[in-house]
CSV table of C-alpha atoms in Angstrom, one decimal:
chain,number,residue,atom,x,y,z
B,1,GLN,CA,-206.3,-15.2,113.6
B,2,VAL,CA,-203.6,-15.6,116.0
B,3,HIS,CA,-204.6,-18.0,118.5
B,4,LEU,CA,-202.8,-18.8,121.7
B,5,VAL,CA,-203.9,-21.6,124.1
B,6,GLU,CA,-202.3,-22.3,127.6
B,7,SER,CA,-202.5,-25.3,129.5
B,8,GLY,CA,-200.8,-27.1,132.4
B,9,GLY,CA,-202.1,-25.1,135.4
B,10,GLY,CA,-203.5,-26.5,138.3
B,11,LEU,CA,-203.7,-26.6,142.2
B,12,VAL,CA,-200.3,-27.5,143.9
B,13,GLN,CA,-198.5,-27.0,147.3
B,14,THR,CA,-195.6,-25.0,147.9
B,15,GLY,CA,-192.7,-26.3,146.5
B,16,ASP,CA,-194.2,-28.4,143.8
B,17,SER,CA,-193.7,-27.9,140.2
B,18,LEU,CA,-195.9,-27.3,137.0
B,19,ARG,CA,-195.1,-27.2,133.3
B,20,LEU,CA,-197.3,-24.7,131.6
B,21,SER,CA,-197.6,-24.8,127.8
B,22,CYS,CA,-198.7,-22.3,125.1
B,23,ALA,CA,-199.8,-23.5,121.7
B,24,ALA,CA,-199.6,-20.9,119.0
B,25,SER,CA,-201.2,-20.9,115.6
B,26,GLY,CA,-201.8,-18.5,112.9
B,27,LEU,CA,-198.6,-16.7,113.3
B,28,THR,CA,-194.9,-17.3,112.1
B,29,PHE,CA,-193.6,-18.5,115.3
B,30,ASN,CA,-190.0,-17.4,115.2
B,31,ARG,CA,-191.0,-13.9,114.3
B,32,TYR,CA,-192.8,-13.2,117.2
B,33,ALA,CA,-191.5,-12.2,120.8
B,34,MET,CA,-193.5,-14.4,123.3
B,35,ALA,CA,-193.9,-14.0,126.7
B,36,TRP,CA,-195.5,-15.3,129.9
B,37,PHE,CA,-197.5,-13.0,131.9
B,38,ARG,CA,-199.6,-13.6,135.3
B,39,GLN,CA,-202.3,-11.6,137.1
B,40,ALA,CA,-203.6,-12.3,140.5
B,41,PRO,CA,-206.7,-11.3,141.8
B,42,GLY,CA,-206.7,-7.4,142.4
B,43,LYS,CA,-203.3,-7.0,141.0
B,44,GLU,CA,-201.9,-5.8,137.8
B,45,ARG,CA,-200.7,-8.0,135.2
B,46,GLU,CA,-197.0,-9.0,135.6
B,47,TYR,CA,-194.3,-10.0,133.2
B,48,VAL,CA,-193.0,-13.4,134.1
B,49,SER,CA,-190.8,-14.5,131.4
B,50,GLY,CA,-190.3,-14.3,127.4
B,51,PHE,CA,-188.2,-14.7,124.4
B,52,SER,CA,-187.0,-11.6,122.4
B,53,ARG,CA,-188.6,-11.3,118.7
B,54,THR,CA,-185.0,-12.0,117.2
B,55,GLY,CA,-181.5,-13.0,118.7
B,56,GLY,CA,-183.0,-15.8,121.0
B,57,TYR,CA,-182.8,-13.8,124.2
B,58,THR,CA,-184.7,-15.0,127.3
B,59,TYR,CA,-185.9,-12.7,130.2
B,60,TYR,CA,-187.2,-13.3,133.7
B,61,ALA,CA,-188.8,-11.4,136.3
B,62,ASP,CA,-186.7,-11.0,139.7
B,63,SER,CA,-189.4,-12.9,141.4
B,64,VAL,CA,-189.0,-16.1,139.3
B,65,LYS,CA,-185.2,-16.2,138.4
B,66,GLY,CA,-183.8,-19.5,139.4
B,67,ARG,CA,-187.2,-21.1,139.8
B,68,PHE,CA,-188.8,-20.7,136.4
B,69,THR,CA,-187.5,-21.9,133.1
B,70,ILE,CA,-188.9,-20.7,129.5
B,71,SER,CA,-188.4,-22.7,126.6
B,72,ARG,CA,-189.9,-23.3,123.0
B,73,ASP,CA,-190.1,-25.7,120.4
B,74,ASN,CA,-190.3,-23.8,117.2
B,75,ARG,CA,-191.1,-26.9,114.8
B,76,LYS,CA,-194.3,-27.4,117.0
B,77,ASN,CA,-195.0,-23.7,117.7
B,78,MET,CA,-195.2,-24.3,121.4
B,79,MET,CA,-193.7,-22.5,124.4
B,80,TYR,CA,-193.4,-23.6,127.8
B,81,LEU,CA,-192.8,-22.6,131.3
B,82,GLN,CA,-191.5,-24.6,133.8
B,83,ALA,CA,-192.2,-23.5,137.1
B,84,ASN,CA,-190.4,-25.0,140.0
B,85,ASN,CA,-190.3,-24.5,143.7
B,86,LEU,CA,-193.8,-22.8,143.5
B,87,LEU,CA,-194.7,-20.4,146.1
B,88,PRO,CA,-198.1,-19.1,147.3
B,89,GLY,CA,-197.0,-15.7,145.7
B,90,ASP,CA,-197.1,-17.5,142.3
B,91,THR,CA,-200.8,-17.9,142.4
B,92,ALA,CA,-202.2,-16.3,139.3
B,93,VAL,CA,-203.8,-16.6,136.0
B,94,TYR,CA,-200.8,-17.2,133.7
B,95,TYR,CA,-201.4,-15.7,130.0
B,96,CYS,CA,-199.4,-16.4,126.9
B,97,ALA,CA,-198.7,-13.4,124.9
B,98,ALA,CA,-197.2,-12.6,121.5
B,99,SER,CA,-196.1,-9.7,119.7
B,100,SER,CA,-194.7,-9.0,116.0
B,101,THR,CA,-193.6,-5.5,116.8
B,102,VAL,CA,-192.3,-5.3,120.5
B,103,ILE,CA,-188.7,-3.9,121.1
B,104,GLN,CA,-186.5,-5.0,123.8
B,105,SER,CA,-187.0,-1.9,126.1
B,106,ALA,CA,-190.7,-2.4,126.1
B,107,LEU,CA,-191.2,-6.2,126.1
B,108,ARG,CA,-192.2,-6.3,129.8
B,109,SER,CA,-195.2,-4.3,129.3
B,110,PRO,CA,-198.5,-5.8,128.8
B,111,GLU,CA,-199.5,-3.0,126.3
B,112,SER,CA,-197.0,-4.3,124.0
B,113,TYR,CA,-198.5,-7.5,123.1
B,114,ALA,CA,-201.7,-7.7,120.9
B,115,ASN,CA,-202.2,-11.4,121.1
B,116,TRP,CA,-203.2,-13.3,124.2
B,117,GLY,CA,-204.3,-16.6,125.4
B,118,GLN,CA,-207.3,-17.2,127.5
B,119,GLY,CA,-205.0,-18.0,130.6
B,120,THR,CA,-204.5,-21.2,132.8
B,121,GLN,CA,-204.8,-20.8,136.6
B,122,VAL,CA,-202.0,-21.9,138.8
B,123,THR,CA,-202.9,-22.0,142.5
B,124,VAL,CA,-200.2,-22.7,145.2
B,125,SER,CA,-201.5,-23.6,148.6
B,126,SER,CA,-199.2,-23.0,151.9
């Protein structure tokens, strides 16, 4: 019943920017922790950025700090990831995830999230 739909991916060059969107439905938006993960071919799914379930905290993987910015619009049930200065290492499928139960100490683990979108492909050429 929870549906997450990502959009905004594409093929870009090193240094370009993309704005990824996640549209959520079937959930009480501000009662869920939400996050962006990414998965490159042959790699494990990796935490990128996310919001805590309460308190409004935001988190970033070290690899994207200073380049990516997460935001949300509670009224629209939307989450965004502004990805600037993209690098080839950012190439991956980016997934939106949501959890009503995750705690702070486990929010970087994919196993903590029961709800996932279909993913949107980001490809960064060198």
